Amino acid sequence: MEKQIAIIGGGIVGATAAYYLSTLPGGQQVKVTLFDDGLGQATTAAAGIISPWLSKRRNQQWYQLAKAGADLYPQLIHDAQLGTDVYQQTGTIVTREIPTDLELLFDLAQERRQTAVTMGSVTTLTAAEVQAKIPLLANAQPGVFISGGARVDGAALVAGLLAQATAKNLTIRRERVHLTAQGQVVTSLGARQFDRVIVAAGAWAKELLAPLGITADVRPQKGQLIELAVKDYPIQENMPVLMPEGERDFVPFGHGKLIVGATHEDDGKFNLQVDPTVTADLFASAQRLMPSLTTANITGTRVGTRAYTSDFAPFFGPVPDHEAILVASGLGSSGLTTGPQVGRLLAGSALYGGTPDWSEYEKPLATYLKPSAE
């Protein structure tokens, strides 16, 4: 008898879970339905940097999860037959103006490299060497170069993973759904019972879990970035991504496309309107690195809603007292890095059951999911 699995949310976690549910052993005995209305999703608005190794976060569980996510990417991209327009290991440059800060950053990179083979090589670069690698820059600072760093286009990644899964066992329904107190999925056609439900709806997880008598520690945060058309250098497709000190992330793609951002706007919540003031701030950051830019170079903006917990750590796993329902949320701005690993773990749990121990990657779920009476 076929197992019926629902996924609520088609962002990085939901799309990766759908992909693995179509490729893991036993997937041929599963029918998967993914529900997503397409509004506000963080992943499709995101283009980001896969380079968690120099993070100063003290949460070691988060670091292990992010490191595992970075490690997973090359194999995932290869297996899903996705191209360099989706993901490419171009390397990452993190800049520091003060020499002692640069030395500390290099020492941290060398230390982290001992347990992170995916980092590749680590070297320090002068300002001139940084500019040689990213000739778009006019005002470069010295930095640390990590050859294993990568860039990823969130929308293209999700589209590619869902296309692979749809060819096998996935049906996509473009609608908003909710859960009943019994864990049924209420759709436009009525309530439906699934063998497993994966709630991967980001900041909307709180609303979805409420009928189960669960209060989720998760809040929305608005993020906005800009796309710019710039000079198309022959090497641009292989330019490193840049995390400049004091400025927004700087992500060159091929064919003269540059992404700058994204912002972290706590007061923006679920607002998906482009804020001209924020656009101006993002552009000013880009212009400080490339003074020749004008607003005519702006070709578009993207806005999405991230999910954060009060301690900025993600959570995922079976919902307490509702073991057939799995949830993931709170990935924040590291969603593109941590999401694939979370989606893979949830897919395995949905297929095979059991009580997996993911304490290496997260605090107990009870930290974030409380009975509503409390």
CSV table of C-alpha atoms in Angstrom, one decimal:
chain,number,residue,atom,x,y,z
A,1,MET,CA,0.0,0.0,0.0
A,2,GLU,CA,1.4,3.4,-1.0
A,3,LYS,CA,2.3,5.8,1.8
A,4,GLN,CA,0.8,9.3,1.4
A,5,ILE,CA,3.0,12.2,2.5
A,6,ALA,CA,2.2,15.9,2.5
A,7,ILE,CA,4.6,18.7,2.5
A,8,ILE,CA,3.4,22.2,3.5
A,9,GLY,CA,5.8,24.7,2.1
A,10,GLY,CA,7.9,24.6,-1.1
A,11,GLY,CA,11.0,26.5,0.0
A,12,ILE,CA,14.4,25.1,0.5
A,13,VAL,CA,13.4,22.5,3.2
A,14,GLY,CA,10.2,21.4,1.5
A,15,ALA,CA,11.8,21.2,-2.0
A,16,THR,CA,14.8,19.2,-0.7
A,17,ALA,CA,12.5,16.9,1.3
A,18,ALA,CA,10.4,16.3,-1.8
A,19,TYR,CA,13.5,15.6,-3.8
A,20,TYR,CA,14.8,13.0,-1.3
A,21,LEU,CA,11.4,11.4,-1.0
A,22,SER,CA,11.6,10.8,-4.7
A,23,THR,CA,15.2,9.4,-4.7
A,24,LEU,CA,15.7,7.6,-1.3
A,25,PRO,CA,15.2,3.8,-1.3
A,26,GLY,CA,11.5,3.1,-0.7
A,27,GLY,CA,10.4,6.4,-2.5
A,28,GLN,CA,8.8,4.4,-5.3
A,29,GLN,CA,6.1,3.3,-2.7
A,30,VAL,CA,5.3,6.8,-1.8
A,31,LYS,CA,3.0,9.5,-3.2
A,32,VAL,CA,4.0,13.0,-2.1
A,33,THR,CA,1.7,16.1,-2.3
A,34,LEU,CA,3.3,19.5,-1.8
A,35,PHE,CA,1.1,22.5,-0.9
A,36,ASP,CA,2.5,26.0,-1.4
A,37,ASP,CA,0.7,29.3,-2.3
A,38,GLY,CA,3.9,30.9,-3.4
A,39,LEU,CA,3.5,34.0,-1.2
A,40,GLY,CA,6.5,35.4,0.7
A,41,GLN,CA,8.7,32.4,0.5
A,42,ALA,CA,12.2,33.2,1.7
A,43,THR,CA,14.0,30.8,-0.6
A,44,THR,CA,12.6,32.0,-4.0
A,45,ALA,CA,13.6,35.6,-3.0
A,46,ALA,CA,17.1,34.5,-2.0
A,47,ALA,CA,20.5,34.3,-3.6
A,48,GLY,CA,23.2,33.6,-1.2
A,49,ILE,CA,26.5,32.5,0.0
A,50,ILE,CA,27.3,29.0,1.2
A,51,SER,CA,30.3,29.6,3.5
A,52,PRO,CA,29.4,29.0,7.1
A,53,TRP,CA,32.9,28.2,8.4
A,54,LEU,CA,34.0,31.7,9.6
A,55,SER,CA,30.8,32.4,11.5
A,56,LYS,CA,31.4,33.7,15.0
A,57,ARG,CA,28.2,32.1,16.3
A,58,ARG,CA,28.7,30.4,19.7
A,59,ASN,CA,26.0,27.8,19.0
A,60,GLN,CA,28.0,24.7,18.0
A,61,GLN,CA,24.9,22.7,17.1
A,62,TRP,CA,24.0,25.4,14.5
A,63,TYR,CA,27.6,25.3,13.2
A,64,GLN,CA,27.5,21.5,12.8
A,65,LEU,CA,24.2,21.7,10.9
A,66,ALA,CA,25.5,24.5,8.7
A,67,LYS,CA,28.8,22.6,8.0
A,68,ALA,CA,26.8,19.5,7.1
A,69,GLY,CA,24.6,21.6,4.8
A,70,ALA,CA,27.7,23.0,3.0
A,71,ASP,CA,29.1,19.5,2.8
A,72,LEU,CA,25.9,18.1,1.2
A,73,TYR,CA,25.6,20.7,-1.6
A,74,PRO,CA,28.1,19.3,-4.2
A,75,GLN,CA,26.6,15.8,-4.0
A,76,LEU,CA,23.0,17.2,-4.1
A,77,ILE,CA,23.8,19.4,-7.1
A,78,HIS,CA,25.5,16.5,-8.9
A,79,ASP,CA,22.7,14.0,-8.2
A,80,ALA,CA,19.9,16.4,-9.1
A,81,GLN,CA,21.8,17.3,-12.3
A,82,LEU,CA,21.6,21.0,-11.7
A,83,GLY,CA,24.0,23.4,-13.3
A,84,THR,CA,26.4,26.3,-12.4
A,85,ASP,CA,23.6,28.8,-12.8
A,86,VAL,CA,22.1,27.2,-9.7
A,87,TYR,CA,25.2,26.5,-7.6
A,88,GLN,CA,28.9,27.0,-8.1
A,89,GLN,CA,31.9,26.8,-5.9
A,90,THR,CA,33.5,30.1,-6.8
A,91,GLY,CA,35.2,30.6,-3.5
A,92,THR,CA,34.3,33.2,-0.8
A,93,ILE,CA,36.3,36.3,0.3
A,94,VAL,CA,35.7,37.8,3.7
A,95,THR,CA,37.4,41.2,4.1
A,96,ARG,CA,38.8,43.0,7.1
A,97,GLU,CA,40.4,46.4,7.1
A,98,ILE,CA,42.5,46.1,10.3
A,99,PRO,CA,45.5,43.7,9.8
A,100,THR,CA,45.1,42.1,13.3
A,101,ASP,CA,41.5,41.4,12.5
A,102,LEU,CA,42.5,39.8,9.3
A,103,GLU,CA,45.1,37.6,11.1
A,104,LEU,CA,42.5,36.5,13.6
A,105,LEU,CA,40.1,35.6,10.8
A,106,PHE,CA,42.8,33.6,9.0
A,107,ASP,CA,43.6,31.7,12.2
A,108,LEU,CA,39.9,30.9,12.7
A,109,ALA,CA,39.7,29.6,9.1
A,110,GLN,CA,42.8,27.4,9.6
A,111,GLU,CA,41.3,26.0,12.8
A,112,ARG,CA,37.9,25.3,11.2
A,113,ARG,CA,39.6,23.7,8.2
A,114,GLN,CA,40.9,20.8,10.3
A,115,THR,CA,37.3,19.4,10.5
A,116,ALA,CA,35.8,20.8,7.3
A,117,VAL,CA,37.4,19.4,4.2
A,118,THR,CA,34.8,21.1,2.0
A,119,MET,CA,36.4,24.5,2.9
A,120,GLY,CA,39.2,23.7,0.4
A,121,SER,CA,42.2,26.0,0.6
A,122,VAL,CA,42.5,29.1,2.8
A,123,THR,CA,44.7,32.1,1.8
A,124,THR,CA,45.1,35.7,2.8
A,125,LEU,CA,44.7,38.3,0.0
A,126,THR,CA,45.9,41.9,-0.3
A,127,ALA,CA,43.4,44.5,-1.4
A,128,ALA,CA,45.0,44.3,-4.9
A,129,GLU,CA,44.6,40.6,-5.0
A,130,VAL,CA,41.0,40.8,-3.9
A,131,GLN,CA,40.3,43.3,-6.7
A,132,ALA,CA,42.1,41.1,-9.2
A,133,LYS,CA,39.7,38.2,-8.3
A,134,ILE,CA,36.6,40.5,-8.4
A,135,PRO,CA,37.5,43.2,-11.0
A,136,LEU,CA,34.0,44.7,-10.5
A,137,LEU,CA,35.3,46.3,-7.3
A,138,ALA,CA,36.9,49.8,-7.2
A,139,ASN,CA,37.3,50.0,-3.5
A,140,ALA,CA,38.7,46.6,-2.2
A,141,GLN,CA,39.9,45.6,1.2
A,142,PRO,CA,42.3,42.8,2.1
A,143,GLY,CA,40.6,39.5,3.0
A,144,VAL,CA,40.6,35.8,3.5
A,145,PHE,CA,39.8,33.6,0.5
A,146,ILE,CA,38.1,30.2,1.1
A,147,SER,CA,38.2,28.2,-2.1
A,148,GLY,CA,35.2,25.9,-1.1
A,149,GLY,CA,32.8,28.8,-0.7
A,150,ALA,CA,29.9,28.9,-3.1
A,151,ARG,CA,27.0,30.9,-4.4
A,152,VAL,CA,23.5,29.6,-4.9
A,153,ASP,CA,20.3,30.9,-6.5
A,154,GLY,CA,17.5,29.9,-4.2
A,155,ALA,CA,14.7,30.1,-6.7
A,156,ALA,CA,16.6,28.1,-9.4
A,157,LEU,CA,17.5,25.5,-6.8
A,158,VAL,CA,13.9,25.0,-5.6
A,159,ALA,CA,12.7,24.8,-9.2
A,160,GLY,CA,15.3,22.2,-10.1
A,161,LEU,CA,14.6,20.0,-7.1
A,162,LEU,CA,10.9,20.1,-7.5
A,163,ALA,CA,11.1,19.4,-11.3
A,164,GLN,CA,13.1,16.2,-10.5
A,165,ALA,CA,10.6,15.1,-7.8
A,166,THR,CA,7.6,15.9,-10.0
A,167,ALA,CA,8.9,13.5,-12.6
A,168,LYS,CA,8.7,10.7,-10.1
A,169,ASN,CA,6.2,10.8,-7.2
A,170,LEU,CA,5.4,14.5,-6.5
A,171,THR,CA,2.2,16.5,-7.1
A,172,ILE,CA,2.3,20.2,-6.4
A,173,ARG,CA,-0.8,22.1,-5.3
A,174,ARG,CA,-0.6,25.9,-5.4
A,175,GLU,CA,-2.9,26.7,-2.5
A,176,ARG,CA,-2.8,27.6,1.2
A,177,VAL,CA,-3.8,24.9,3.6
A,178,HIS,CA,-4.1,24.4,7.3
A,179,LEU,CA,-4.2,21.6,9.9
A,180,THR,CA,-7.0,20.3,12.0
A,181,ALA,CA,-6.6,19.4,15.7
A,182,GLN,CA,-6.3,15.7,14.5
A,183,GLY,CA,-3.5,16.5,12.1
A,184,GLN,CA,-5.5,16.4,8.9
A,185,VAL,CA,-4.6,18.7,6.0
A,186,VAL,CA,-7.5,21.0,5.1
A,187,THR,CA,-7.4,21.9,1.4
A,188,SER,CA,-9.8,23.5,-1.0
A,189,LEU,CA,-11.3,20.1,-1.6
A,190,GLY,CA,-11.8,19.4,2.1
A,191,ALA,CA,-9.8,17.6,4.9
A,192,ARG,CA,-7.4,14.9,4.0
A,193,GLN,CA,-5.5,12.4,6.1
A,194,PHE,CA,-1.9,11.7,5.3
A,195,ASP,CA,0.5,9.1,6.7
A,196,ARG,CA,3.1,11.8,7.3
A,197,VAL,CA,2.9,15.6,7.1
A,198,ILE,CA,6.1,17.7,6.9
A,199,VAL,CA,5.4,21.3,7.9
A,200,ALA,CA,8.1,23.4,6.2
A,201,ALA,CA,6.4,26.7,6.0
A,202,GLY,CA,8.9,28.9,7.7
A,203,ALA,CA,7.4,31.8,9.7
A,204,TRP,CA,3.9,30.4,8.9
A,205,ALA,CA,4.7,27.3,11.0
A,206,LYS,CA,3.3,29.0,14.1
A,207,GLU,CA,-0.1,29.5,12.5
A,208,LEU,CA,-0.1,26.0,11.1
A,209,LEU,CA,0.7,24.3,14.4
A,210,ALA,CA,-1.8,26.2,16.5
A,211,PRO,CA,-4.7,23.9,15.9
A,212,LEU,CA,-2.6,21.1,17.4
A,213,GLY,CA,-2.4,22.9,20.7
A,214,ILE,CA,1.2,23.9,20.0
A,215,THR,CA,2.8,27.3,20.3
A,216,ALA,CA,5.9,27.6,18.2
A,217,ASP,CA,8.7,30.0,19.1
A,218,VAL,CA,9.0,31.5,15.6
A,219,ARG,CA,8.7,35.0,14.2
A,220,PRO,CA,8.8,36.5,10.7
A,221,GLN,CA,11.6,38.8,9.4
A,222,LYS,CA,11.5,40.6,6.2
A,223,GLY,CA,14.5,40.4,3.8
A,224,GLN,CA,15.1,42.4,0.7
A,225,LEU,CA,17.9,42.3,-1.9
A,226,ILE,CA,18.6,44.0,-5.3
A,227,GLU,CA,19.7,42.8,-8.6
A,228,LEU,CA,22.1,44.9,-10.7
A,229,ALA,CA,23.3,44.7,-14.3
A,230,VAL,CA,27.1,45.2,-14.4
A,231,LYS,CA,29.9,44.8,-16.8
A,232,ASP,CA,30.1,41.2,-18.0
A,233,TYR,CA,33.8,40.2,-17.4
A,234,PRO,CA,34.9,37.0,-19.1
A,235,ILE,CA,35.7,35.6,-15.6
A,236,GLN,CA,32.5,36.8,-14.0
A,237,GLU,CA,30.8,33.4,-13.8
A,238,ASN,CA,33.8,32.3,-11.6
A,239,MET,CA,34.2,35.4,-9.5
A,240,PRO,CA,34.2,34.7,-5.8
A,241,VAL,CA,31.3,35.9,-3.6
A,242,LEU,CA,32.3,38.7,-1.3
A,243,MET,CA,31.3,39.3,2.4
A,244,PRO,CA,32.7,42.8,2.8
A,245,GLU,CA,33.3,44.3,6.2
A,246,GLY,CA,30.6,46.8,7.0
A,247,GLU,CA,28.7,46.3,3.7
A,248,ARG,CA,26.0,44.0,2.3
A,249,ASP,CA,27.0,40.7,0.7
A,250,PHE,CA,28.1,41.0,-2.9
A,251,VAL,CA,27.2,38.0,-5.1
A,252,PRO,CA,28.4,38.1,-8.7
A,253,PHE,CA,26.6,35.7,-11.1
A,254,GLY,CA,27.5,35.2,-14.8
A,255,HIS,CA,26.3,37.3,-17.7
A,256,GLY,CA,26.7,40.7,-15.9
A,257,LYS,CA,24.3,39.9,-13.0
A,258,LEU,CA,25.1,41.0,-9.5
A,259,ILE,CA,23.1,40.4,-6.3
A,260,VAL,CA,23.5,42.7,-3.3
A,261,GLY,CA,21.9,42.0,0.1
A,262,ALA,CA,19.9,40.9,1.9
A,263,THR,CA,18.5,43.0,4.7
A,264,HIS,CA,17.2,41.8,8.1
A,265,GLU,CA,14.1,43.8,9.0
A,266,ASP,CA,12.4,42.6,12.2
A,267,ASP,CA,9.7,45.2,11.9
A,268,GLY,CA,8.9,44.2,8.3
A,269,LYS,CA,7.3,40.9,9.4
A,270,PHE,CA,5.1,39.5,6.6
A,271,ASN,CA,5.2,42.7,4.5
A,272,LEU,CA,6.2,41.8,1.0
A,273,GLN,CA,6.2,45.4,-0.4
A,274,VAL,CA,9.4,46.7,-1.8
A,275,ASP,CA,10.7,49.5,0.5
A,276,PRO,CA,12.4,52.3,-1.6
A,277,THR,CA,14.4,53.3,1.5
A,278,VAL,CA,15.8,49.9,1.8
A,279,THR,CA,16.5,49.7,-1.9
A,280,ALA,CA,18.4,52.9,-1.6
A,281,ASP,CA,20.4,51.6,1.4
A,282,LEU,CA,21.3,48.4,-0.6
A,283,PHE,CA,22.3,50.4,-3.6
A,284,ALA,CA,24.5,52.8,-1.5
A,285,SER,CA,26.3,49.7,-0.1
A,286,ALA,CA,27.0,48.5,-3.6
A,287,GLN,CA,28.0,51.9,-4.8
A,288,ARG,CA,30.6,52.2,-2.1
A,289,LEU,CA,32.3,49.2,-3.6
A,290,MET,CA,31.5,50.2,-7.2
A,291,PRO,CA,31.3,54.1,-7.4
A,292,SER,CA,30.5,54.0,-11.1
A,293,LEU,CA,27.1,52.4,-10.4
A,294,THR,CA,23.9,54.4,-11.0
A,295,THR,CA,20.3,53.6,-10.2
A,296,ALA,CA,19.9,52.7,-13.8
A,297,ASN,CA,21.9,49.5,-13.0
A,298,ILE,CA,19.2,48.2,-10.8
A,299,THR,CA,17.2,45.6,-12.7
A,300,GLY,CA,15.0,44.2,-9.9
A,301,THR,CA,14.3,43.6,-6.2
A,302,ARG,CA,13.3,40.5,-4.3
A,303,VAL,CA,11.5,40.4,-1.0
A,304,GLY,CA,10.8,37.4,1.2
A,305,THR,CA,10.0,36.4,4.8
A,306,ARG,CA,12.4,34.5,6.9
A,307,ALA,CA,11.6,32.6,10.1
A,308,TYR,CA,13.6,33.2,13.3
A,309,THR,CA,13.4,31.7,16.8
A,310,SER,CA,14.2,33.8,19.9
A,311,ASP,CA,17.7,32.3,20.2
A,312,PHE,CA,18.2,32.4,16.4
A,313,ALA,CA,18.6,28.6,16.2
A,314,PRO,CA,16.6,26.4,13.9
A,315,PHE,CA,14.4,23.4,15.0
A,316,PHE,CA,13.2,20.4,13.2
A,317,GLY,CA,11.7,16.9,13.9
A,318,PRO,CA,8.5,15.2,15.0
A,319,VAL,CA,6.0,17.4,16.8
A,320,PRO,CA,5.6,16.2,20.4
A,321,ASP,CA,2.4,14.1,20.8
A,322,HIS,CA,1.8,14.3,17.1
A,323,GLU,CA,4.5,11.9,15.8
A,324,ALA,CA,3.0,11.7,12.2
A,325,ILE,CA,3.7,15.5,11.8
A,326,LEU,CA,7.3,16.7,11.2
A,327,VAL,CA,8.2,20.4,11.4
A,328,ALA,CA,11.1,22.6,10.5
A,329,SER,CA,11.4,26.3,11.1
A,330,GLY,CA,13.6,29.1,12.4
A,331,LEU,CA,16.4,28.7,9.8
A,332,GLY,CA,16.7,32.5,9.4
A,333,SER,CA,19.3,33.9,7.1
A,334,SER,CA,21.2,30.6,7.0
A,335,GLY,CA,18.3,28.8,5.4
A,336,LEU,CA,20.1,28.2,2.0
A,337,THR,CA,23.0,26.6,3.9
A,338,THR,CA,21.2,24.5,6.5
A,339,GLY,CA,17.9,23.8,4.6
A,340,PRO,CA,19.1,21.0,2.4
A,341,GLN,CA,20.4,19.0,5.3
A,342,VAL,CA,17.2,19.6,7.3
A,343,GLY,CA,15.1,18.5,4.3
A,344,ARG,CA,17.1,15.4,3.8
A,345,LEU,CA,16.8,14.4,7.4
A,346,LEU,CA,13.1,15.0,7.5
A,347,ALA,CA,12.6,13.0,4.3
A,348,GLY,CA,14.4,10.0,5.8
A,349,SER,CA,12.3,10.3,9.0
A,350,ALA,CA,9.0,10.5,7.0
A,351,LEU,CA,10.0,7.4,4.9
A,352,TYR,CA,11.5,5.2,7.6
A,353,GLY,CA,10.0,6.4,10.9
A,354,GLY,CA,11.8,5.7,14.2
A,355,THR,CA,13.1,8.3,16.7
A,356,PRO,CA,16.2,9.8,15.1
A,357,ASP,CA,18.7,11.5,17.4
A,358,TRP,CA,19.5,14.9,15.9
A,359,SER,CA,21.0,16.4,19.0
A,360,GLU,CA,24.2,17.1,17.2
A,361,TYR,CA,22.4,19.7,15.2
A,362,GLU,CA,19.8,21.2,17.5
A,363,LYS,CA,18.4,21.7,21.0
A,364,PRO,CA,15.4,19.6,22.0
A,365,LEU,CA,12.2,20.5,20.2
A,366,ALA,CA,10.5,21.3,23.5
A,367,THR,CA,12.7,24.4,23.6
A,368,TYR,CA,10.7,25.8,20.7
A,369,LEU,CA,7.4,23.9,20.7
A,370,LYS,CA,5.2,24.4,23.8
A,371,PRO,CA,1.7,23.2,24.7
A,372,SER,CA,-0.6,26.3,24.1
A,373,ALA,CA,-1.8,26.2,27.7
A,374,GLU,CA,1.7,27.0,29.0
